[in-house]
């Protein structure tokens, strides 16, 4: 429409399209009323003479060639069906001045329309109504219902029209409650970063679905449009939700563990149907390496130390690791994948020369990352066992397992190349020289950086591997959340703050402005929500890839690596680590960069960075419940703390790690 300006935005748990055209200002707010009903509240003001609103419903799906429609003028309902799909009924508050259906672009305004072979697979089947705007300011409500029959769908739509105002009020109230606990970016952060942070937390919250089917409690889906549990993505997303709603995040993760179909936590739909089944019929889940699930569970606990929750998580994670040791350990003790689906790197020739997802590859390669991931998982079980005061013998077994697979990880070290590489049994070989995966050398993967975590690598291996971090800051690895997350976490563990911040800045300064764009909203995944991956060109994305949980990993990158906030492993105190990593563009003296309303271990606080020079900044912490602050640097030396207008302040250097402890607040363990 010439002259139309507008864009999508999130309004609480609703989606709004706001625009203006020829003096008319309007807002169309869409939201879910119930499982089978959608509502739209349309508001407008300005010149309306001659303007009619056309409301359109697309009913077709690829391959469906039959369509039916039914007009119910006395009920202000237009119902449509495509093929064997359910009926969809559009209900209007106001009487329409026109109503028609179109099959392959040909219109009809008859009361009932049936189309068959003339409706092509590539064509369209749609219905539309026209409503006049009769006043210079007003609102109208429209609802869409789904049902097995035309009348059933109409009843759902009519009931939704009655319930829509209260449903919207409830959704907005839920959003208010969420943001009472959720942190915000304030001050001189780039505006697109401030809003991008909101989109990420909203997308992450959107991933949590209510109890359904075999899932007895709230559960996290990996991706809105294909709702199923996937351990890797679920653990990563819920570690992020913990920033705003830790109790909900922990409940959702319990559902993943306790309602799983098997100890390996196979990918599963709410119906109980398994989604990732290998060629031999075995049900697969994601591995201990993909997205670092044990690490994410540990971070989620450290953010909100609930020992009752940990006591339920611990045996399930132990059972998960035991399953891999029993079912994915070869005759020589190496941990292997059944298929590339388990690895997360689907169809990679690094693991499967035939580039399949489902073929048995267990005898062809011993992946370096799996040995390291088993060692990491065992070390985390040691840490969890200490928190729960588990028997010493049990913890010693996990420590012994850590040592065993640490040693196997060391055996994957290539001294000549200075990196970890997969081990190939006799008779097998790595990918051919020059073979690529997603445009990169097929023998290289960010997963080979996992040994930098939890002191798995030797000091020499650690030093040489850390020097390679910058080489991973390029496509395809910097375009995918799963890989970028591992690079950043491994870099942080190795003390490579500069390389990690460079990676994060490149991603954030590109992705968040795209997610916040006000134009070209019909190109690629729509703004206002996180998407599956972060390609160089937004046109490479489709609407099908939006509202994707791990796309919000940009929030993890900001909090853990740019701000540098990380939970302290001592859960007996309200302590955390700060490693300020602001990129050069945000170090302008006089700037004020605040992470406000952060709730950490039950204590609300505001964290502000005040850049002073290219090397130094002032840290300011406001925590009303604290009576004091203790700060030590990475060498254990005390840092002087001042108080300015009830705010604690101390000087800091970029890329240096500090331990900060709030004094006088109830400890996390005392709160339970």
XYZ file of C-alpha atoms in Angstrom, residues 8-641:
634
model
C 5.647 -5.206 14.346
C 6.385 -4.960 18.062
C 5.794 -7.057 21.142
C 3.252 -5.802 23.668
C 3.512 -8.097 26.618
C 2.465 -11.547 25.458
C 0.818 -10.102 22.344
C 2.070 -8.982 18.948
C 1.143 -5.564 17.585
C 1.368 -4.078 14.119
C 1.414 -0.282 14.437
C 1.263 1.986 11.435
C 0.076 5.182 9.806
C -1.357 5.919 6.371
C -2.685 9.178 4.933
C -3.391 10.692 8.340
C -4.758 7.488 9.850
C -2.889 6.056 12.860
C -3.741 2.470 13.752
C -2.698 -0.475 15.901
C -3.661 -4.120 15.363
C -2.910 -6.175 18.487
C -2.948 -9.972 18.046
C -3.014 -12.478 20.889
C -4.072 -15.987 21.796
C -7.351 -16.228 23.688
C -7.299 -20.012 24.120
C -5.697 -22.976 22.399
C -8.070 -22.797 19.432
C -8.799 -19.085 19.225
C -6.937 -15.941 18.219
C -8.072 -12.342 18.669
C -7.222 -8.998 17.156
C -8.001 -5.649 18.763
C -7.929 -2.922 16.128
C -7.669 0.705 17.281
C -7.463 3.804 15.114
C -7.640 7.577 15.092
C -7.514 10.178 12.347
C -9.067 10.624 8.924
C -11.286 7.643 8.095
C -13.486 8.846 5.252
C -13.808 6.129 2.641
C -11.507 3.739 4.518
C -12.484 0.111 4.927
C -10.566 -2.553 6.820
C -10.040 -5.761 4.877
C -9.487 -8.779 7.117
C -8.069 -11.791 5.309
C -7.716 -15.425 6.357
C -5.437 -17.771 4.404
C -6.778 -21.304 4.621
C -4.610 -23.364 2.284
C -1.609 -25.545 2.950
C 0.766 -26.995 0.320
C -0.724 -30.028 -1.364
C -4.328 -29.310 -0.303
C -6.568 -28.981 -3.334
C -10.084 -28.968 -1.897
C -11.645 -26.041 -0.105
C -15.019 -25.137 1.391
C -16.433 -21.959 2.825
C -19.656 -20.982 4.540
C -21.018 -17.508 5.227
C -23.130 -17.040 8.363
C -24.256 -13.450 7.898
C -26.623 -13.420 10.858
C -23.710 -14.419 13.152
C -21.114 -12.242 11.363
C -19.019 -15.345 10.695
C -17.070 -16.538 7.657
C -15.860 -20.152 7.948
C -13.299 -21.882 5.722
C -11.786 -25.323 5.412
C -8.903 -26.589 3.287
C -8.675 -30.283 2.450
C -8.997 -32.349 5.592
C -7.801 -29.562 7.839
C -10.002 -28.148 10.648
C -12.488 -25.396 9.936
C -11.458 -21.817 10.688
C -14.121 -19.229 11.457
C -13.591 -15.456 11.371
C -15.966 -13.477 13.579
C -16.445 -9.711 13.434
C -17.827 -7.374 16.071
C -19.147 -5.092 13.340
C -21.253 -5.979 10.366
C -19.254 -6.248 7.194
C -20.043 -4.450 3.967
C -18.494 -7.154 1.822
C -17.525 -10.791 2.261
C -15.888 -13.024 -0.311
C -13.673 -16.052 -0.787
C -10.988 -16.535 -3.388
C -9.692 -19.726 -5.005
C -6.579 -19.154 -7.089
C -7.411 -15.455 -7.082
C -10.945 -15.886 -8.414
C -13.502 -14.399 -6.018
C -17.015 -15.352 -4.985
C -19.430 -13.801 -2.508
C -21.866 -16.725 -2.408
C -23.085 -18.065 0.909
C -21.401 -21.430 0.382
C -18.464 -22.265 -1.883
C -16.881 -25.632 -2.644
C -13.776 -25.908 -4.825
C -11.884 -28.984 -5.919
C -9.439 -29.666 -8.741
C -9.650 -26.066 -9.946
C -7.893 -25.030 -6.729
C -4.234 -25.686 -7.518
C -1.562 -26.907 -5.109
C 0.501 -23.777 -5.727
C -2.472 -21.446 -5.538
C -4.344 -19.915 -2.634
C -7.591 -20.450 -0.773
C -8.607 -17.484 1.322
C -11.505 -15.516 2.687
C -11.880 -11.836 3.466
C -14.350 -9.379 4.937
C -14.551 -5.593 4.661
C -15.453 -3.404 7.624
C -15.946 0.383 7.301
C -14.395 2.813 9.775
C -17.189 5.221 10.696
C -15.613 7.431 13.371
C -12.352 9.338 13.695
C -11.319 7.236 16.690
C -12.421 3.836 17.863
C -11.732 0.154 18.168
C -13.134 -3.126 16.972
C -12.439 -6.737 17.895
C -12.054 -9.719 15.555
C -11.608 -13.350 16.502
C -10.571 -16.512 14.699
C -11.757 -19.898 15.939
C -10.729 -23.436 15.011
C -13.000 -26.462 15.164
C -13.972 -29.788 13.551
C -17.022 -28.291 11.805
C -18.010 -24.887 10.499
C -20.479 -24.433 13.342
C -17.942 -25.675 15.907
C -15.321 -23.216 14.687
C -17.916 -20.431 14.702
C -18.837 -21.173 18.312
C -15.159 -21.043 19.314
C -14.749 -17.684 17.553
C -17.910 -16.263 19.136
C -16.851 -17.386 22.601
C -13.396 -15.930 22.028
C -14.985 -12.564 21.189
C -16.652 -12.598 24.607
C -13.472 -13.626 26.425
C -10.919 -11.595 24.447
C -10.814 -8.433 26.636
C -10.286 -10.373 29.853
C -7.793 -12.699 28.160
C -5.771 -9.706 26.988
C -5.863 -8.193 30.471
C -4.602 -11.474 31.928
C -1.770 -11.728 29.403
C -0.645 -8.163 30.050
C -0.805 -8.795 33.797
C 1.394 -11.882 33.398
C 3.846 -9.780 31.472
C 3.899 -7.144 34.215
C 4.711 -9.833 36.773
C 7.479 -11.223 34.554
C 9.143 -7.842 34.121
C 8.956 -7.105 37.837
C 11.720 -9.726 38.181
C 13.385 -9.472 34.787
C 16.556 -7.406 34.291
C 16.627 -4.483 31.848
C 19.281 -2.525 30.010
C 19.149 1.176 30.821
C 21.240 4.259 30.170
C 23.568 4.612 27.220
C 23.343 1.129 25.737
C 22.491 1.285 22.007
C 18.665 1.477 21.733
C 18.527 -1.639 19.539
C 20.486 -3.525 22.219
C 18.046 -2.437 24.912
C 15.106 -3.673 22.863
C 16.968 -6.718 21.567
C 17.490 -7.807 25.168
C 13.729 -7.576 25.686
C 13.010 -9.609 22.549
C 15.427 -12.291 23.744
C 13.881 -12.652 27.182
C 10.361 -12.598 25.748
C 11.283 -15.250 23.167
C 12.848 -17.409 25.868
C 9.777 -17.087 28.072
C 7.628 -17.968 25.053
C 9.405 -21.323 24.807
C 7.855 -22.494 28.099
C 4.611 -24.313 27.378
C 1.926 -25.453 29.851
C 1.557 -29.097 30.834
C 0.373 -31.164 27.876
C 0.280 -34.823 26.914
C 3.043 -36.779 28.640
C 4.548 -33.599 30.104
C 3.063 -33.193 33.570
C 4.437 -29.726 34.265
C 5.575 -26.657 32.358
C 8.084 -27.678 29.728
C 10.411 -25.905 27.298
C 10.199 -26.355 23.581
C 13.253 -25.696 21.427
C 11.247 -23.870 18.762
C 7.726 -22.457 18.878
C 6.433 -24.005 15.669
C 7.678 -27.541 16.359
C 7.002 -28.035 20.075
C 9.133 -30.846 21.476
C 11.823 -31.317 24.114
C 15.476 -31.294 23.057
C 17.900 -31.470 25.975
C 20.637 -29.327 24.428
C 18.470 -26.375 23.447
C 16.237 -26.678 26.501
C 19.156 -26.480 28.931
C 20.680 -23.482 27.123
C 17.376 -21.595 26.930
C 16.390 -22.214 30.546
C 19.801 -21.090 31.821
C 18.858 -17.776 30.176
C 15.302 -17.733 31.520
C 16.850 -18.034 34.988
C 17.940 -14.380 34.652
C 14.271 -13.384 34.866
C 12.241 -16.331 36.178
C 14.564 -18.881 37.822
C 11.822 -20.904 39.531
C 9.958 -21.371 36.237
C 13.172 -22.252 34.423
C 14.004 -24.896 36.998
C 10.492 -26.379 36.952
C 10.616 -26.613 33.165
C 13.977 -28.389 33.251
C 12.628 -30.889 35.765
C 9.883 -31.770 33.308
C 12.503 -32.430 30.631
C 14.368 -34.809 32.927
C 11.558 -36.502 34.843
C 9.110 -36.998 31.953
C 11.732 -38.188 29.469
C 11.080 -41.458 27.672
C 14.522 -42.860 28.537
C 17.655 -41.865 30.495
C 19.308 -40.421 27.369
C 16.401 -37.923 27.188
C 15.449 -38.557 23.562
C 13.818 -35.769 21.567
C 10.076 -36.130 22.132
C 6.748 -34.522 21.304
C 4.047 -33.959 23.959
C 2.216 -36.975 22.504
C 5.110 -39.185 23.600
C 6.191 -39.741 20.006
C 9.960 -39.792 19.591
C 11.362 -37.468 16.966
C 15.000 -38.419 16.361
C 15.206 -42.125 15.545
C 18.359 -43.619 14.014
C 18.433 -46.092 11.135
C 18.596 -49.046 13.535
C 15.459 -47.844 15.318
C 17.184 -46.479 18.426
C 15.732 -43.319 19.974
C 18.334 -40.569 20.084
C 18.789 -37.450 22.152
C 21.431 -34.764 22.027
C 24.882 -35.519 23.419
C 26.741 -34.230 26.501
C 28.734 -32.006 24.105
C 25.995 -30.230 22.144
C 25.210 -26.883 23.835
C 26.959 -28.067 27.056
C 23.836 -29.323 28.904
C 25.509 -30.251 32.215
C 27.244 -26.870 32.289
C 23.886 -25.148 31.721
C 22.208 -27.067 34.546
C 25.063 -26.099 36.855
C 24.797 -22.398 35.894
C 21.030 -22.494 36.420
C 21.555 -23.881 39.906
C 24.286 -21.375 40.782
C 22.017 -18.499 39.766
C 19.246 -19.703 42.065
C 20.648 -22.300 44.517
C 17.643 -24.479 45.280
C 18.959 -27.691 46.797
C 15.618 -29.465 46.634
C 15.643 -28.871 42.867
C 19.248 -30.014 42.617
C 18.436 -33.175 44.572
C 15.962 -34.106 41.808
C 18.246 -33.042 38.957
C 21.365 -34.838 40.199
C 20.167 -38.471 39.838
C 18.733 -37.739 36.380
C 21.956 -36.192 35.098
C 23.865 -39.086 36.648
C 21.552 -41.510 34.862
C 22.055 -39.590 31.627
C 25.828 -39.920 31.884
C 25.559 -43.594 32.893
C 23.454 -44.206 29.774
C 26.182 -42.789 27.540
C 28.788 -44.885 29.322
C 26.671 -48.019 28.865
C 25.284 -47.522 25.356
C 27.811 -45.277 23.604
C 31.158 -46.632 24.836
C 33.022 -48.856 22.403
C 35.070 -51.941 23.270
C 38.160 -49.787 23.934
C 36.343 -47.368 26.216
C 35.938 -44.448 23.788
C 32.632 -42.574 23.778
C 31.031 -42.485 20.327
C 27.961 -41.200 18.534
C 25.325 -43.506 17.113
C 24.605 -41.008 14.331
C 25.313 -37.387 13.481
C 21.893 -36.339 14.805
C 23.182 -37.068 18.302
C 26.147 -34.785 17.705
C 24.032 -31.748 16.784
C 26.174 -31.271 13.675
C 23.739 -33.040 11.390
C 25.231 -34.750 8.326
C 28.782 -33.532 8.973
C 31.451 -35.446 7.015
C 33.730 -35.051 10.058
C 31.732 -37.876 11.610
C 29.943 -39.479 8.670
C 31.609 -39.530 5.238
C 28.214 -40.317 3.716
C 26.739 -37.133 5.259
C 23.638 -38.793 6.694
C 21.840 -37.933 9.890
C 20.691 -41.401 10.894
C 23.412 -43.902 9.800
C 25.369 -45.877 12.423
C 28.816 -44.243 12.739
C 29.781 -45.696 16.125
C 32.701 -47.743 14.719
C 34.091 -44.997 12.473
C 35.249 -42.173 14.737
C 35.957 -41.363 18.397
C 35.084 -37.641 18.594
C 37.422 -35.542 20.725
C 34.558 -33.398 22.034
C 32.689 -36.404 23.427
C 35.622 -37.506 25.572
C 35.910 -33.946 26.905
C 32.163 -33.634 27.413
C 32.030 -36.836 29.470
C 34.910 -35.533 31.597
C 33.099 -32.200 32.034
C 29.826 -33.918 32.967
C 31.608 -36.072 35.546
C 33.317 -33.042 37.075
C 29.958 -31.233 37.336
C 28.458 -34.258 39.102
C 31.325 -33.984 41.603
C 30.390 -30.332 42.201
C 26.699 -31.142 42.514
C 27.490 -34.035 44.828
C 29.375 -31.696 47.140
C 26.428 -29.307 47.238
C 24.149 -32.184 48.205
C 26.682 -33.815 50.538
C 26.468 -37.073 48.608
C 28.554 -40.042 49.887
C 32.285 -39.618 49.425
C 32.589 -42.877 47.482
C 30.013 -41.697 44.974
C 31.820 -38.420 44.414
C 35.155 -40.220 44.139
C 33.731 -42.369 41.345
C 32.750 -39.283 39.350
C 36.184 -37.791 39.977
C 37.804 -41.008 38.754
C 35.645 -40.883 35.648
C 36.707 -37.283 35.099
C 40.368 -38.315 35.230
C 39.803 -41.226 32.850
C 38.164 -39.113 30.166
C 40.464 -36.203 30.756
C 43.273 -38.606 29.854
C 41.388 -39.767 26.749
C 40.892 -36.147 25.759
C 44.639 -35.604 26.069
C 45.139 -38.553 23.713
C 43.153 -36.635 21.085
C 45.739 -33.849 21.093
C 47.698 -33.320 17.879
C 51.026 -31.854 18.917
C 52.048 -30.900 15.398
C 48.891 -28.914 14.694
C 48.438 -27.724 18.261
C 44.782 -28.686 18.509
C 42.411 -31.447 19.553
C 41.348 -33.810 16.775
C 39.046 -36.779 16.465
C 40.518 -40.249 16.797
C 39.958 -42.641 13.893
C 40.214 -46.398 14.510
C 42.270 -48.523 12.082
C 40.572 -48.829 8.711
C 38.822 -45.472 8.969
C 39.994 -42.034 7.925
C 39.169 -38.358 8.496
C 37.444 -36.323 5.786
C 39.368 -35.847 2.571
C 41.532 -32.712 2.335
C 39.487 -29.771 1.201
C 36.156 -31.277 2.270
C 33.924 -28.702 3.936
C 30.939 -28.515 6.247
C 28.812 -25.387 5.986
C 31.680 -23.734 4.145
C 34.426 -24.488 6.714
C 37.137 -27.146 6.977
C 35.200 -30.294 7.852
C 37.837 -31.472 10.348
C 37.471 -28.354 12.542
C 34.630 -27.655 14.962
C 34.167 -25.271 17.901
C 33.229 -28.336 19.942
C 36.946 -29.150 20.066
C 37.290 -26.139 22.390
C 35.377 -27.939 25.177
C 38.634 -29.119 26.833
C 39.237 -25.485 27.843
C 36.338 -25.848 30.300
C 36.659 -27.296 33.813
C 40.469 -27.674 33.565
C 40.254 -30.646 31.207
C 43.175 -29.593 28.972
C 46.761 -29.529 30.213
C 48.284 -26.068 30.740
C 50.195 -26.371 27.460
C 47.153 -27.562 25.548
C 45.136 -24.797 27.093
C 47.633 -22.123 26.093
C 47.964 -23.295 22.498
C 44.231 -23.856 22.006
C 43.357 -20.469 23.477
C 45.526 -18.763 20.861
C 43.241 -20.180 18.162
C 40.042 -18.673 19.521
C 40.034 -15.704 17.170
C 40.094 -18.052 14.174
C 36.605 -19.238 15.162
C 35.172 -15.732 14.915
C 33.901 -16.208 11.374
C 31.129 -17.942 9.477
C 29.702 -20.465 9.836
C 30.532 -20.615 13.547
C 29.688 -16.993 14.383
C 26.360 -17.386 12.575
C 25.023 -20.171 14.801
C 24.077 -19.780 18.494
C 25.122 -23.332 19.368
C 28.685 -22.871 18.150
C 29.051 -19.250 19.278
C 27.979 -20.188 22.805
C 30.671 -22.876 23.079
C 33.349 -20.531 21.682
C 32.418 -17.836 24.206
C 32.229 -20.165 27.213
C 35.522 -21.850 26.318
C 37.181 -18.484 25.743
C 35.976 -17.190 29.093
C 37.373 -20.264 30.853
C 40.712 -19.695 29.126
C 40.828 -16.029 30.098
C 40.628 -14.840 26.475
C 38.339 -11.910 27.225
C 39.395 -9.820 24.249
C 38.732 -12.533 21.682
C 35.385 -13.395 23.255
C 34.205 -9.775 23.414
C 35.176 -9.287 19.773
C 33.033 -12.301 18.862
C 30.111 -11.087 20.961
C 30.239 -7.509 19.720
C 30.201 -8.663 16.114
C 27.115 -10.760 16.746
C 25.211 -8.289 18.939
C 25.872 -5.246 16.757
C 24.468 -7.121 13.766
C 21.694 -9.316 15.148
C 19.925 -6.985 17.564
C 19.513 -4.102 15.061
C 18.075 -6.639 12.587
C 15.641 -7.936 15.210
C 14.680 -4.329 15.962
C 14.358 -3.051 12.399
C 11.396 -0.805 11.592
C 11.477 -1.357 7.842
C 11.591 -4.413 5.603
C 9.621 -6.378 8.173
C 8.330 -8.601 5.357
C 11.885 -9.769 4.554
C 13.254 -12.802 6.385
C 12.242 -13.651 9.940
C 10.118 -10.874 11.378
C 11.554 -8.436 13.941
C 10.629 -8.532 17.609
C 11.636 -12.145 18.202
C 14.787 -14.282 18.158
C 15.489 -16.499 15.148
C 17.200 -19.818 14.522
C 20.527 -18.455 13.290
C 22.323 -15.214 12.504
C 23.271 -15.188 8.811
C 25.061 -12.273 7.191
C 21.940 -11.389 5.216
C 18.497 -11.316 6.832
C 17.001 -12.459 3.515
C 18.461 -15.914 4.174
C 15.920 -16.401 6.962
C 12.252 -17.228 6.640
C 9.282 -16.703 8.939
C 9.488 -20.445 9.594
C 12.741 -19.861 11.514
C 11.558 -17.192 13.944
C 10.609 -17.604 17.625
C 13.501 -20.014 18.047
C 14.797 -20.378 21.588
C 18.525 -20.589 21.115
C 18.435 -17.547 18.825
C 18.122 -15.557 22.059
C 21.624 -16.698 23.079
C 22.595 -13.107 22.293
C 21.362 -12.316 25.814
C 23.766 -14.915 27.259
C 26.599 -13.368 25.285
C 25.854 -9.897 26.608
C 25.413 -10.830 30.258
C 28.192 -13.396 30.645
C 30.829 -11.922 28.360
C 30.239 -8.239 27.557
C 28.981 -7.306 31.027
C 30.930 -10.271 32.365
C 28.502 -11.276 35.134
C 28.747 -14.883 36.297
C 27.465 -16.672 39.419
C 30.055 -17.510 42.050
C 30.457 -21.235 42.855
C 30.124 -20.547 46.606
C 26.368 -20.767 47.118
C 26.612 -19.930 50.834
C 26.928 -16.237 50.029
C 25.509 -13.638 47.667
C 28.650 -13.426 45.569
C 29.301 -13.178 41.866
C 32.134 -12.653 39.424
C 32.529 -9.578 37.235
C 34.828 -9.483 34.230
C 33.951 -6.205 32.483
C 34.354 -6.680 28.742
C 32.772 -3.634 27.144
C 33.819 -3.259 23.495
C 35.750 -0.110 22.586
C 32.660 1.598 21.174
C 30.976 1.528 24.588
C 33.932 2.829 26.631
C 33.218 6.532 26.127
C 33.921 8.507 29.320
C 30.688 9.910 30.696
C 28.581 6.988 29.480
C 26.359 5.172 31.960
C 25.560 1.536 31.163
C 23.160 -0.124 33.584
C 21.799 -3.613 34.029
C 18.789 -2.768 36.178
C 16.415 -4.878 38.246
C 18.694 -7.896 38.333
C 17.437 -10.502 40.823
C 20.306 -12.757 41.790
C 19.899 -15.440 44.443
C 16.766 -13.652 45.613
C 18.471 -10.271 46.004
C 17.521 -7.324 43.731
C 20.340 -5.119 42.525
C 21.354 -2.674 39.791
C 24.775 -2.929 38.170
C 26.214 0.095 36.359
C 29.436 0.544 34.409
C 30.865 4.059 34.176
C 33.728 4.122 31.639
C 36.633 6.361 32.657
C 39.230 5.580 29.969
C 40.065 2.904 27.423
C 41.445 0.736 30.239
C 39.507 1.705 33.374
C 35.913 1.992 34.535
C 33.989 2.613 37.723
C 31.608 -0.112 38.846
C 28.498 0.980 40.716
C 26.195 -1.446 42.522
C 22.897 -0.574 44.137
C 21.549 -3.296 46.425
C 19.114 -1.931 49.048
C 19.267 -5.062 51.213
C 23.082 -5.051 51.470
C 24.968 -3.194 54.208
C 28.377 -3.627 52.651
C 30.388 -4.868 49.684
C 33.600 -6.876 49.530
C 35.615 -6.986 46.325
C 38.822 -8.871 45.533
C 40.654 -8.989 42.207
C 41.710 -12.109 40.335
C 44.867 -12.338 42.447
C 42.933 -12.218 45.714
C 43.883 -8.622 46.525
C 41.208 -6.465 48.218
C 39.762 -3.618 46.139
C 38.733 -0.391 47.891
C 34.970 0.161 47.924
